[in-house]
XYZ file of N, CA and C in Angstrom:
405
model
N 80.439 17.787 56.873
C 80.083 16.381 56.768
C 80.063 15.737 58.149
N 79.286 14.686 58.258
C 79.139 13.995 59.530
C 80.323 13.060 59.783
N 80.798 13.036 61.005
C 81.803 12.065 61.437
C 81.795 12.039 62.964
N 82.176 10.922 63.569
C 82.191 10.848 65.028
C 83.215 11.812 65.631
N 82.894 12.355 66.796
C 83.832 13.260 67.469
C 85.072 12.497 67.936
N 84.852 11.333 68.523
C 85.975 10.486 68.928
C 85.514 9.035 68.874
N 86.459 8.135 68.671
C 86.129 6.716 68.572
C 87.046 5.909 69.480
N 86.581 4.741 69.856
C 87.374 3.877 70.716
C 88.529 3.254 69.932
N 88.223 2.804 68.704
C 89.251 2.216 67.843
C 89.194 2.860 66.469
N 90.364 3.233 65.927
C 90.430 3.947 64.643
C 90.029 3.086 63.455
N 90.356 1.794 63.492
C 90.115 0.922 62.340
C 89.193 -0.222 62.751
N 88.238 -0.558 61.870
C 87.266 -1.615 62.177
C 87.192 -2.614 61.039
N 86.641 -3.781 61.335
C 86.302 -4.743 60.284
C 85.078 -4.237 59.533
N 84.907 -4.733 58.313
C 83.702 -4.385 57.551
C 82.510 -5.138 58.128
N 81.406 -4.449 58.426
C 80.233 -5.149 58.951
C 79.493 -5.914 57.857
N 78.731 -6.907 58.266
C 77.938 -7.704 57.333
C 76.730 -6.904 56.858
N 76.329 -7.122 55.606
C 75.153 -6.444 55.056
C 73.948 -7.384 54.995
N 74.039 -8.528 55.664
C 72.950 -9.502 55.634
C 71.868 -9.122 56.634
N 70.634 -9.500 56.333
C 69.526 -9.284 57.254
C 68.736 -8.032 56.959
N 67.749 -7.782 57.812
C 66.865 -6.623 57.680
C 66.980 -5.749 58.911
N 66.474 -4.513 58.805
C 66.499 -3.581 59.936
C 65.460 -4.005 60.967
N 65.861 -4.042 62.224
C 64.920 -4.351 63.305
C 64.428 -3.046 63.920
N 65.367 -2.208 64.326
C 65.005 -0.903 64.872
C 65.215 0.153 63.798
N 64.602 1.302 63.993
C 64.772 2.394 63.045
C 64.058 2.177 61.735
N 62.981 1.384 61.747
C 62.267 1.097 60.502
C 60.897 1.774 60.437
N 60.551 2.561 61.458
C 59.276 3.277 61.474
C 59.512 4.781 61.444
N 58.522 5.514 60.917
C 58.578 6.976 60.939
C 58.244 7.416 62.361
N 59.225 7.987 63.062
C 59.057 8.302 64.479
C 58.921 9.788 64.769
N 59.597 10.634 63.997
C 59.660 12.059 64.320
C 58.751 12.898 63.433
N 58.808 12.699 62.129
C 58.026 13.501 61.193
C 56.768 12.791 60.737
N 56.234 13.253 59.592
C 55.032 12.655 59.010
C 55.358 11.731 57.841
N 56.498 11.976 57.185
C 56.895 11.193 56.013
C 58.351 10.785 56.152
N 58.709 9.681 55.498
C 60.088 9.208 55.565
C 60.527 8.579 54.261
N 61.833 8.422 54.114
C 62.412 7.695 52.988
C 63.119 6.484 53.583
N 62.778 5.307 53.054
C 63.219 4.043 53.622
C 64.105 3.312 52.623
N 65.173 2.693 53.102
C 66.049 1.904 52.239
C 65.330 0.616 51.855
N 65.364 0.273 50.561
C 64.728 -0.953 50.089
C 65.744 -2.076 49.929
N 67.031 -1.762 50.068
C 68.081 -2.775 49.974
C 69.215 -2.397 50.918
N 70.077 -3.360 51.192
C 71.214 -3.111 52.075
C 72.317 -2.393 51.314
N 73.080 -1.592 52.037
C 74.187 -0.892 51.395
C 74.967 -0.049 52.377
N 76.002 0.606 51.833
C 76.861 1.476 52.627
C 76.732 2.890 52.077
N 76.364 3.833 52.932
C 76.167 5.222 52.515
C 77.217 6.070 53.217
N 78.054 6.755 52.438
C 79.110 7.544 53.076
C 78.608 8.937 53.452
N 79.418 9.648 54.214
C 79.021 10.949 54.761
C 78.720 11.963 53.664
N 79.446 11.916 52.553
C 79.207 12.843 51.437
C 77.831 12.622 50.818
N 77.429 11.354 50.688
C 76.122 11.035 50.110
C 74.996 11.464 51.044
N 75.186 11.291 52.348
C 74.187 11.740 53.323
C 74.030 13.257 53.232
N 75.158 13.963 53.148
C 75.132 15.425 53.069
C 74.483 15.897 51.771
N 74.779 15.231 50.655
C 74.178 15.600 49.364
C 72.665 15.407 49.401
N 72.204 14.320 50.012
C 70.769 14.061 50.144
C 70.107 15.098 51.039
N 70.779 15.434 52.129
C 70.244 16.430 53.062
C 70.069 17.784 52.369
N 71.051 18.176 51.575
C 70.979 19.449 50.850
C 69.853 19.409 49.825
N 69.706 18.280 49.112
C 68.647 18.147 48.105
C 67.266 18.287 48.747
N 67.073 17.663 49.913
C 65.782 17.746 50.607
C 65.519 19.177 51.071
N 66.518 19.795 51.707
C 66.309 21.143 52.249
C 66.084 22.172 51.147
N 66.710 21.994 49.988
C 66.474 22.918 48.873
C 65.094 22.709 48.264
N 64.618 21.472 48.296
C 63.315 21.163 47.716
C 62.173 21.735 48.556
N 62.262 21.588 49.883
C 61.175 22.070 50.748
C 61.350 23.538 51.125
N 62.466 24.133 50.753
C 62.794 25.538 51.022
C 62.697 25.828 52.520
N 61.872 26.768 52.936
C 61.825 27.133 54.355
C 60.769 26.347 55.133
N 59.883 25.664 54.441
C 58.813 24.944 55.119
C 59.273 23.605 55.660
N 58.671 23.189 56.746
C 58.896 21.854 57.274
C 60.162 21.704 58.099
N 60.264 20.528 58.726
C 61.433 20.178 59.527
C 61.936 18.825 59.062
N 63.260 18.675 59.042
C 63.864 17.437 58.564
C 64.673 16.772 59.677
N 64.618 15.446 59.713
C 65.417 14.652 60.641
C 66.270 13.681 59.838
N 67.552 13.569 60.198
C 68.445 12.573 59.601
C 68.514 11.406 60.571
N 68.118 10.224 60.125
C 68.011 9.074 61.026
C 69.233 8.150 60.984
N 70.196 8.433 60.095
C 71.391 7.587 60.018
C 72.622 8.434 60.312
N 73.676 7.778 60.790
C 74.919 8.483 61.092
C 76.097 7.628 60.632
N 77.081 8.233 59.958
C 78.233 7.452 59.488
C 79.249 7.222 60.606
N 79.195 6.056 61.238
C 80.101 5.771 62.346
C 81.098 4.658 62.036
N 81.106 4.152 60.788
C 82.039 3.095 60.392
C 83.190 3.727 59.605
N 84.458 3.578 60.062
C 85.573 4.141 59.297
C 85.930 3.238 58.118
N 86.255 3.853 56.982
C 86.706 3.113 55.802
C 88.155 3.503 55.567
N 89.028 2.498 55.543
C 90.452 2.764 55.373
C 90.843 2.619 53.913
N 91.948 3.268 53.556
C 92.453 3.197 52.188
C 93.962 3.332 52.234
N 94.641 2.506 51.445
C 96.096 2.612 51.362
C 96.466 3.684 50.341
N 97.601 4.348 50.510
C 98.001 5.379 49.547
C 98.216 4.803 48.148
N 98.143 5.655 47.135
C 98.360 5.225 45.751
C 99.810 4.766 45.569
N 99.998 3.776 44.699
C 101.320 3.241 44.344
C 102.079 2.723 45.563
N 101.358 2.039 46.449
C 101.964 1.418 47.622
C 102.005 -0.084 47.408
N 103.121 -0.706 47.771
C 103.234 -2.154 47.624
C 102.324 -2.857 48.628
N 102.008 -4.109 48.304
C 101.145 -4.909 49.174
C 101.827 -5.143 50.521
N 101.002 -5.353 51.531
C 101.524 -5.604 52.867
C 101.648 -4.318 53.658
N 102.478 -4.347 54.665
C 102.757 -3.226 55.582
C 101.498 -2.675 56.246
N 100.576 -3.566 56.588
C 99.448 -3.198 57.435
C 98.265 -2.574 56.725
N 97.264 -2.297 57.527
C 96.024 -1.718 57.020
C 96.222 -0.220 56.794
N 95.518 0.322 55.804
C 95.631 1.749 55.484
C 95.013 2.635 56.548
N 95.134 3.932 56.341
C 94.588 4.902 57.288
C 93.125 5.195 56.980
N 92.329 5.585 58.005
C 90.922 5.928 57.757
C 90.809 7.078 56.759
N 89.987 6.868 55.734
C 89.839 7.845 54.651
C 88.516 8.608 54.761
N 87.415 7.867 55.045
C 86.111 8.507 55.188
C 85.238 7.643 56.084
N 84.035 8.125 56.372
C 83.103 7.442 57.277
C 81.852 7.054 56.515
N 81.253 5.931 56.908
C 80.031 5.501 56.245
C 79.052 4.897 57.243
N 77.773 4.896 56.826
C 76.701 4.288 57.613
C 76.278 3.010 56.911
N 76.003 1.974 57.668
C 75.497 0.722 57.118
C 73.980 0.763 57.227
N 73.282 0.548 56.112
C 71.816 0.518 56.140
C 71.331 -0.843 55.659
N 70.256 -1.289 56.253
C 69.630 -2.559 55.912
C 68.265 -2.286 55.296
N 67.664 -3.251 54.608
C 66.314 -3.025 54.070
C 65.350 -2.674 55.200
N 64.648 -1.568 55.050
C 63.699 -1.129 56.068
C 64.191 0.025 56.920
N 65.479 0.358 56.850
C 66.005 1.474 57.642
C 65.463 2.796 57.124
N 64.918 3.625 58.020
C 64.457 4.962 57.634
C 65.676 5.881 57.618
N 65.900 6.549 56.484
C 67.085 7.377 56.302
C 66.837 8.829 56.704
N 65.738 9.400 56.212
C 65.382 10.791 56.507
C 63.895 10.865 56.797
N 63.497 11.888 57.578
C 62.081 12.142 57.835
C 61.787 13.618 57.616
N 60.548 13.896 57.234
C 60.087 15.268 57.025
C 58.769 15.475 57.757
N 58.586 16.656 58.320
C 57.332 17.019 58.955
C 56.946 18.435 58.578
N 55.655 18.733 58.606
C 55.183 20.081 58.316
C 55.146 20.435 56.848
N 55.099 19.422 55.981
C 55.004 19.658 54.533
C 53.870 18.804 53.969
N 53.433 19.113 52.752
C 52.383 18.326 52.105
C 52.976 17.014 51.596
N 52.136 15.994 51.384
C 52.650 14.722 50.854
C 53.341 14.876 49.502
N 52.843 15.788 48.661
C 53.456 15.996 47.343
C 54.858 16.589 47.484
N 55.002 17.568 48.388
C 56.316 18.177 48.628
C 57.308 17.141 49.155
N 56.841 16.322 50.102
C 57.712 15.307 50.696
C 58.132 14.273 49.657
N 57.182 13.839 48.823
C 57.477 12.838 47.795
C 58.523 13.358 46.815
N 58.371 14.620 46.400
C 59.324 15.228 45.454
C 60.702 15.396 46.099
N 60.735 15.831 47.358
C 62.009 16.011 48.061
C 62.739 14.679 48.206
N 62.001 13.631 48.559
C 62.621 12.318 48.730
C 63.013 11.696 47.392
N 62.297 12.044 46.314
C 62.685 11.564 44.982
C 64.050 12.145 44.606
N 64.222 13.449 44.860
C 65.502 14.102 44.567
C 66.621 13.541 45.442
N 66.317 13.293 46.712
C 67.323 12.752 47.628
C 67.705 11.329 47.250
N 66.731 10.551 46.771
C 66.985 9.167 46.391
C 67.990 9.032 45.266
N 68.045 10.043 44.384
C 69.010 10.018 43.283
C 70.441 10.167 43.777
N 70.616 10.720 44.968
C 71.957 10.940 45.522
C 72.460 9.734 46.318
N 71.597 8.742 46.520
C 71.942 7.615 47.382
C 72.257 6.357 46.574
N 73.171 5.503 47.074
C 73.561 4.291 46.348
C 72.641 3.091 46.581
N 71.542 3.281 47.316
C 70.596 2.188 47.568
C 69.225 2.566 47.021
N 68.422 1.551 46.699
C 67.044 1.802 46.281
C 66.255 2.250 47.504
N 65.333 3.187 47.293
C 64.563 3.728 48.412
C 63.081 3.731 48.087
N 62.267 3.866 49.137
C 60.828 4.018 48.926
C 60.261 5.034 49.911
N 59.164 5.645 49.492
C 58.488 6.685 50.271
C 57.647 6.032 51.351
N 57.601 6.660 52.520
C 56.887 6.103 53.661
C 56.095 7.221 54.331
N 54.860 6.942 54.723
C 54.049 7.916 55.458
C 53.721 7.342 56.831
N 53.590 8.225 57.812
C 53.263 7.779 59.177
C 51.869 7.165 59.196
N 51.735 6.075 59.946
C 50.439 5.387 60.008
C 49.600 5.906 61.142
């Protein structure tokens, strides 16, 4: 699973989910992409599940790019712990996506293959997605 090698601070505030994506909203590397249609938080397990679904769908053909990275730590307090005594320890990592963010890209495959691969990957993600082709 994806996680940062090292971070400046172990614990962070939750980022805002308001607004739209400014950068990272165009297909830059491949021919087709899957784009987030709503804002949300995608954890490293969901990114990995989507990546596996895409790679199994296209088999050996094509090349895939992952355009998001989980760099936000999510903390959690242990079970049956009383309130107070500070913030919990980092439990997992997540990526913040805004409407328009390109999540994955594919190149070297037919449009039908890419559409099917992204349909399968979309089922693994907690945000609505749409198919995108390079202009």
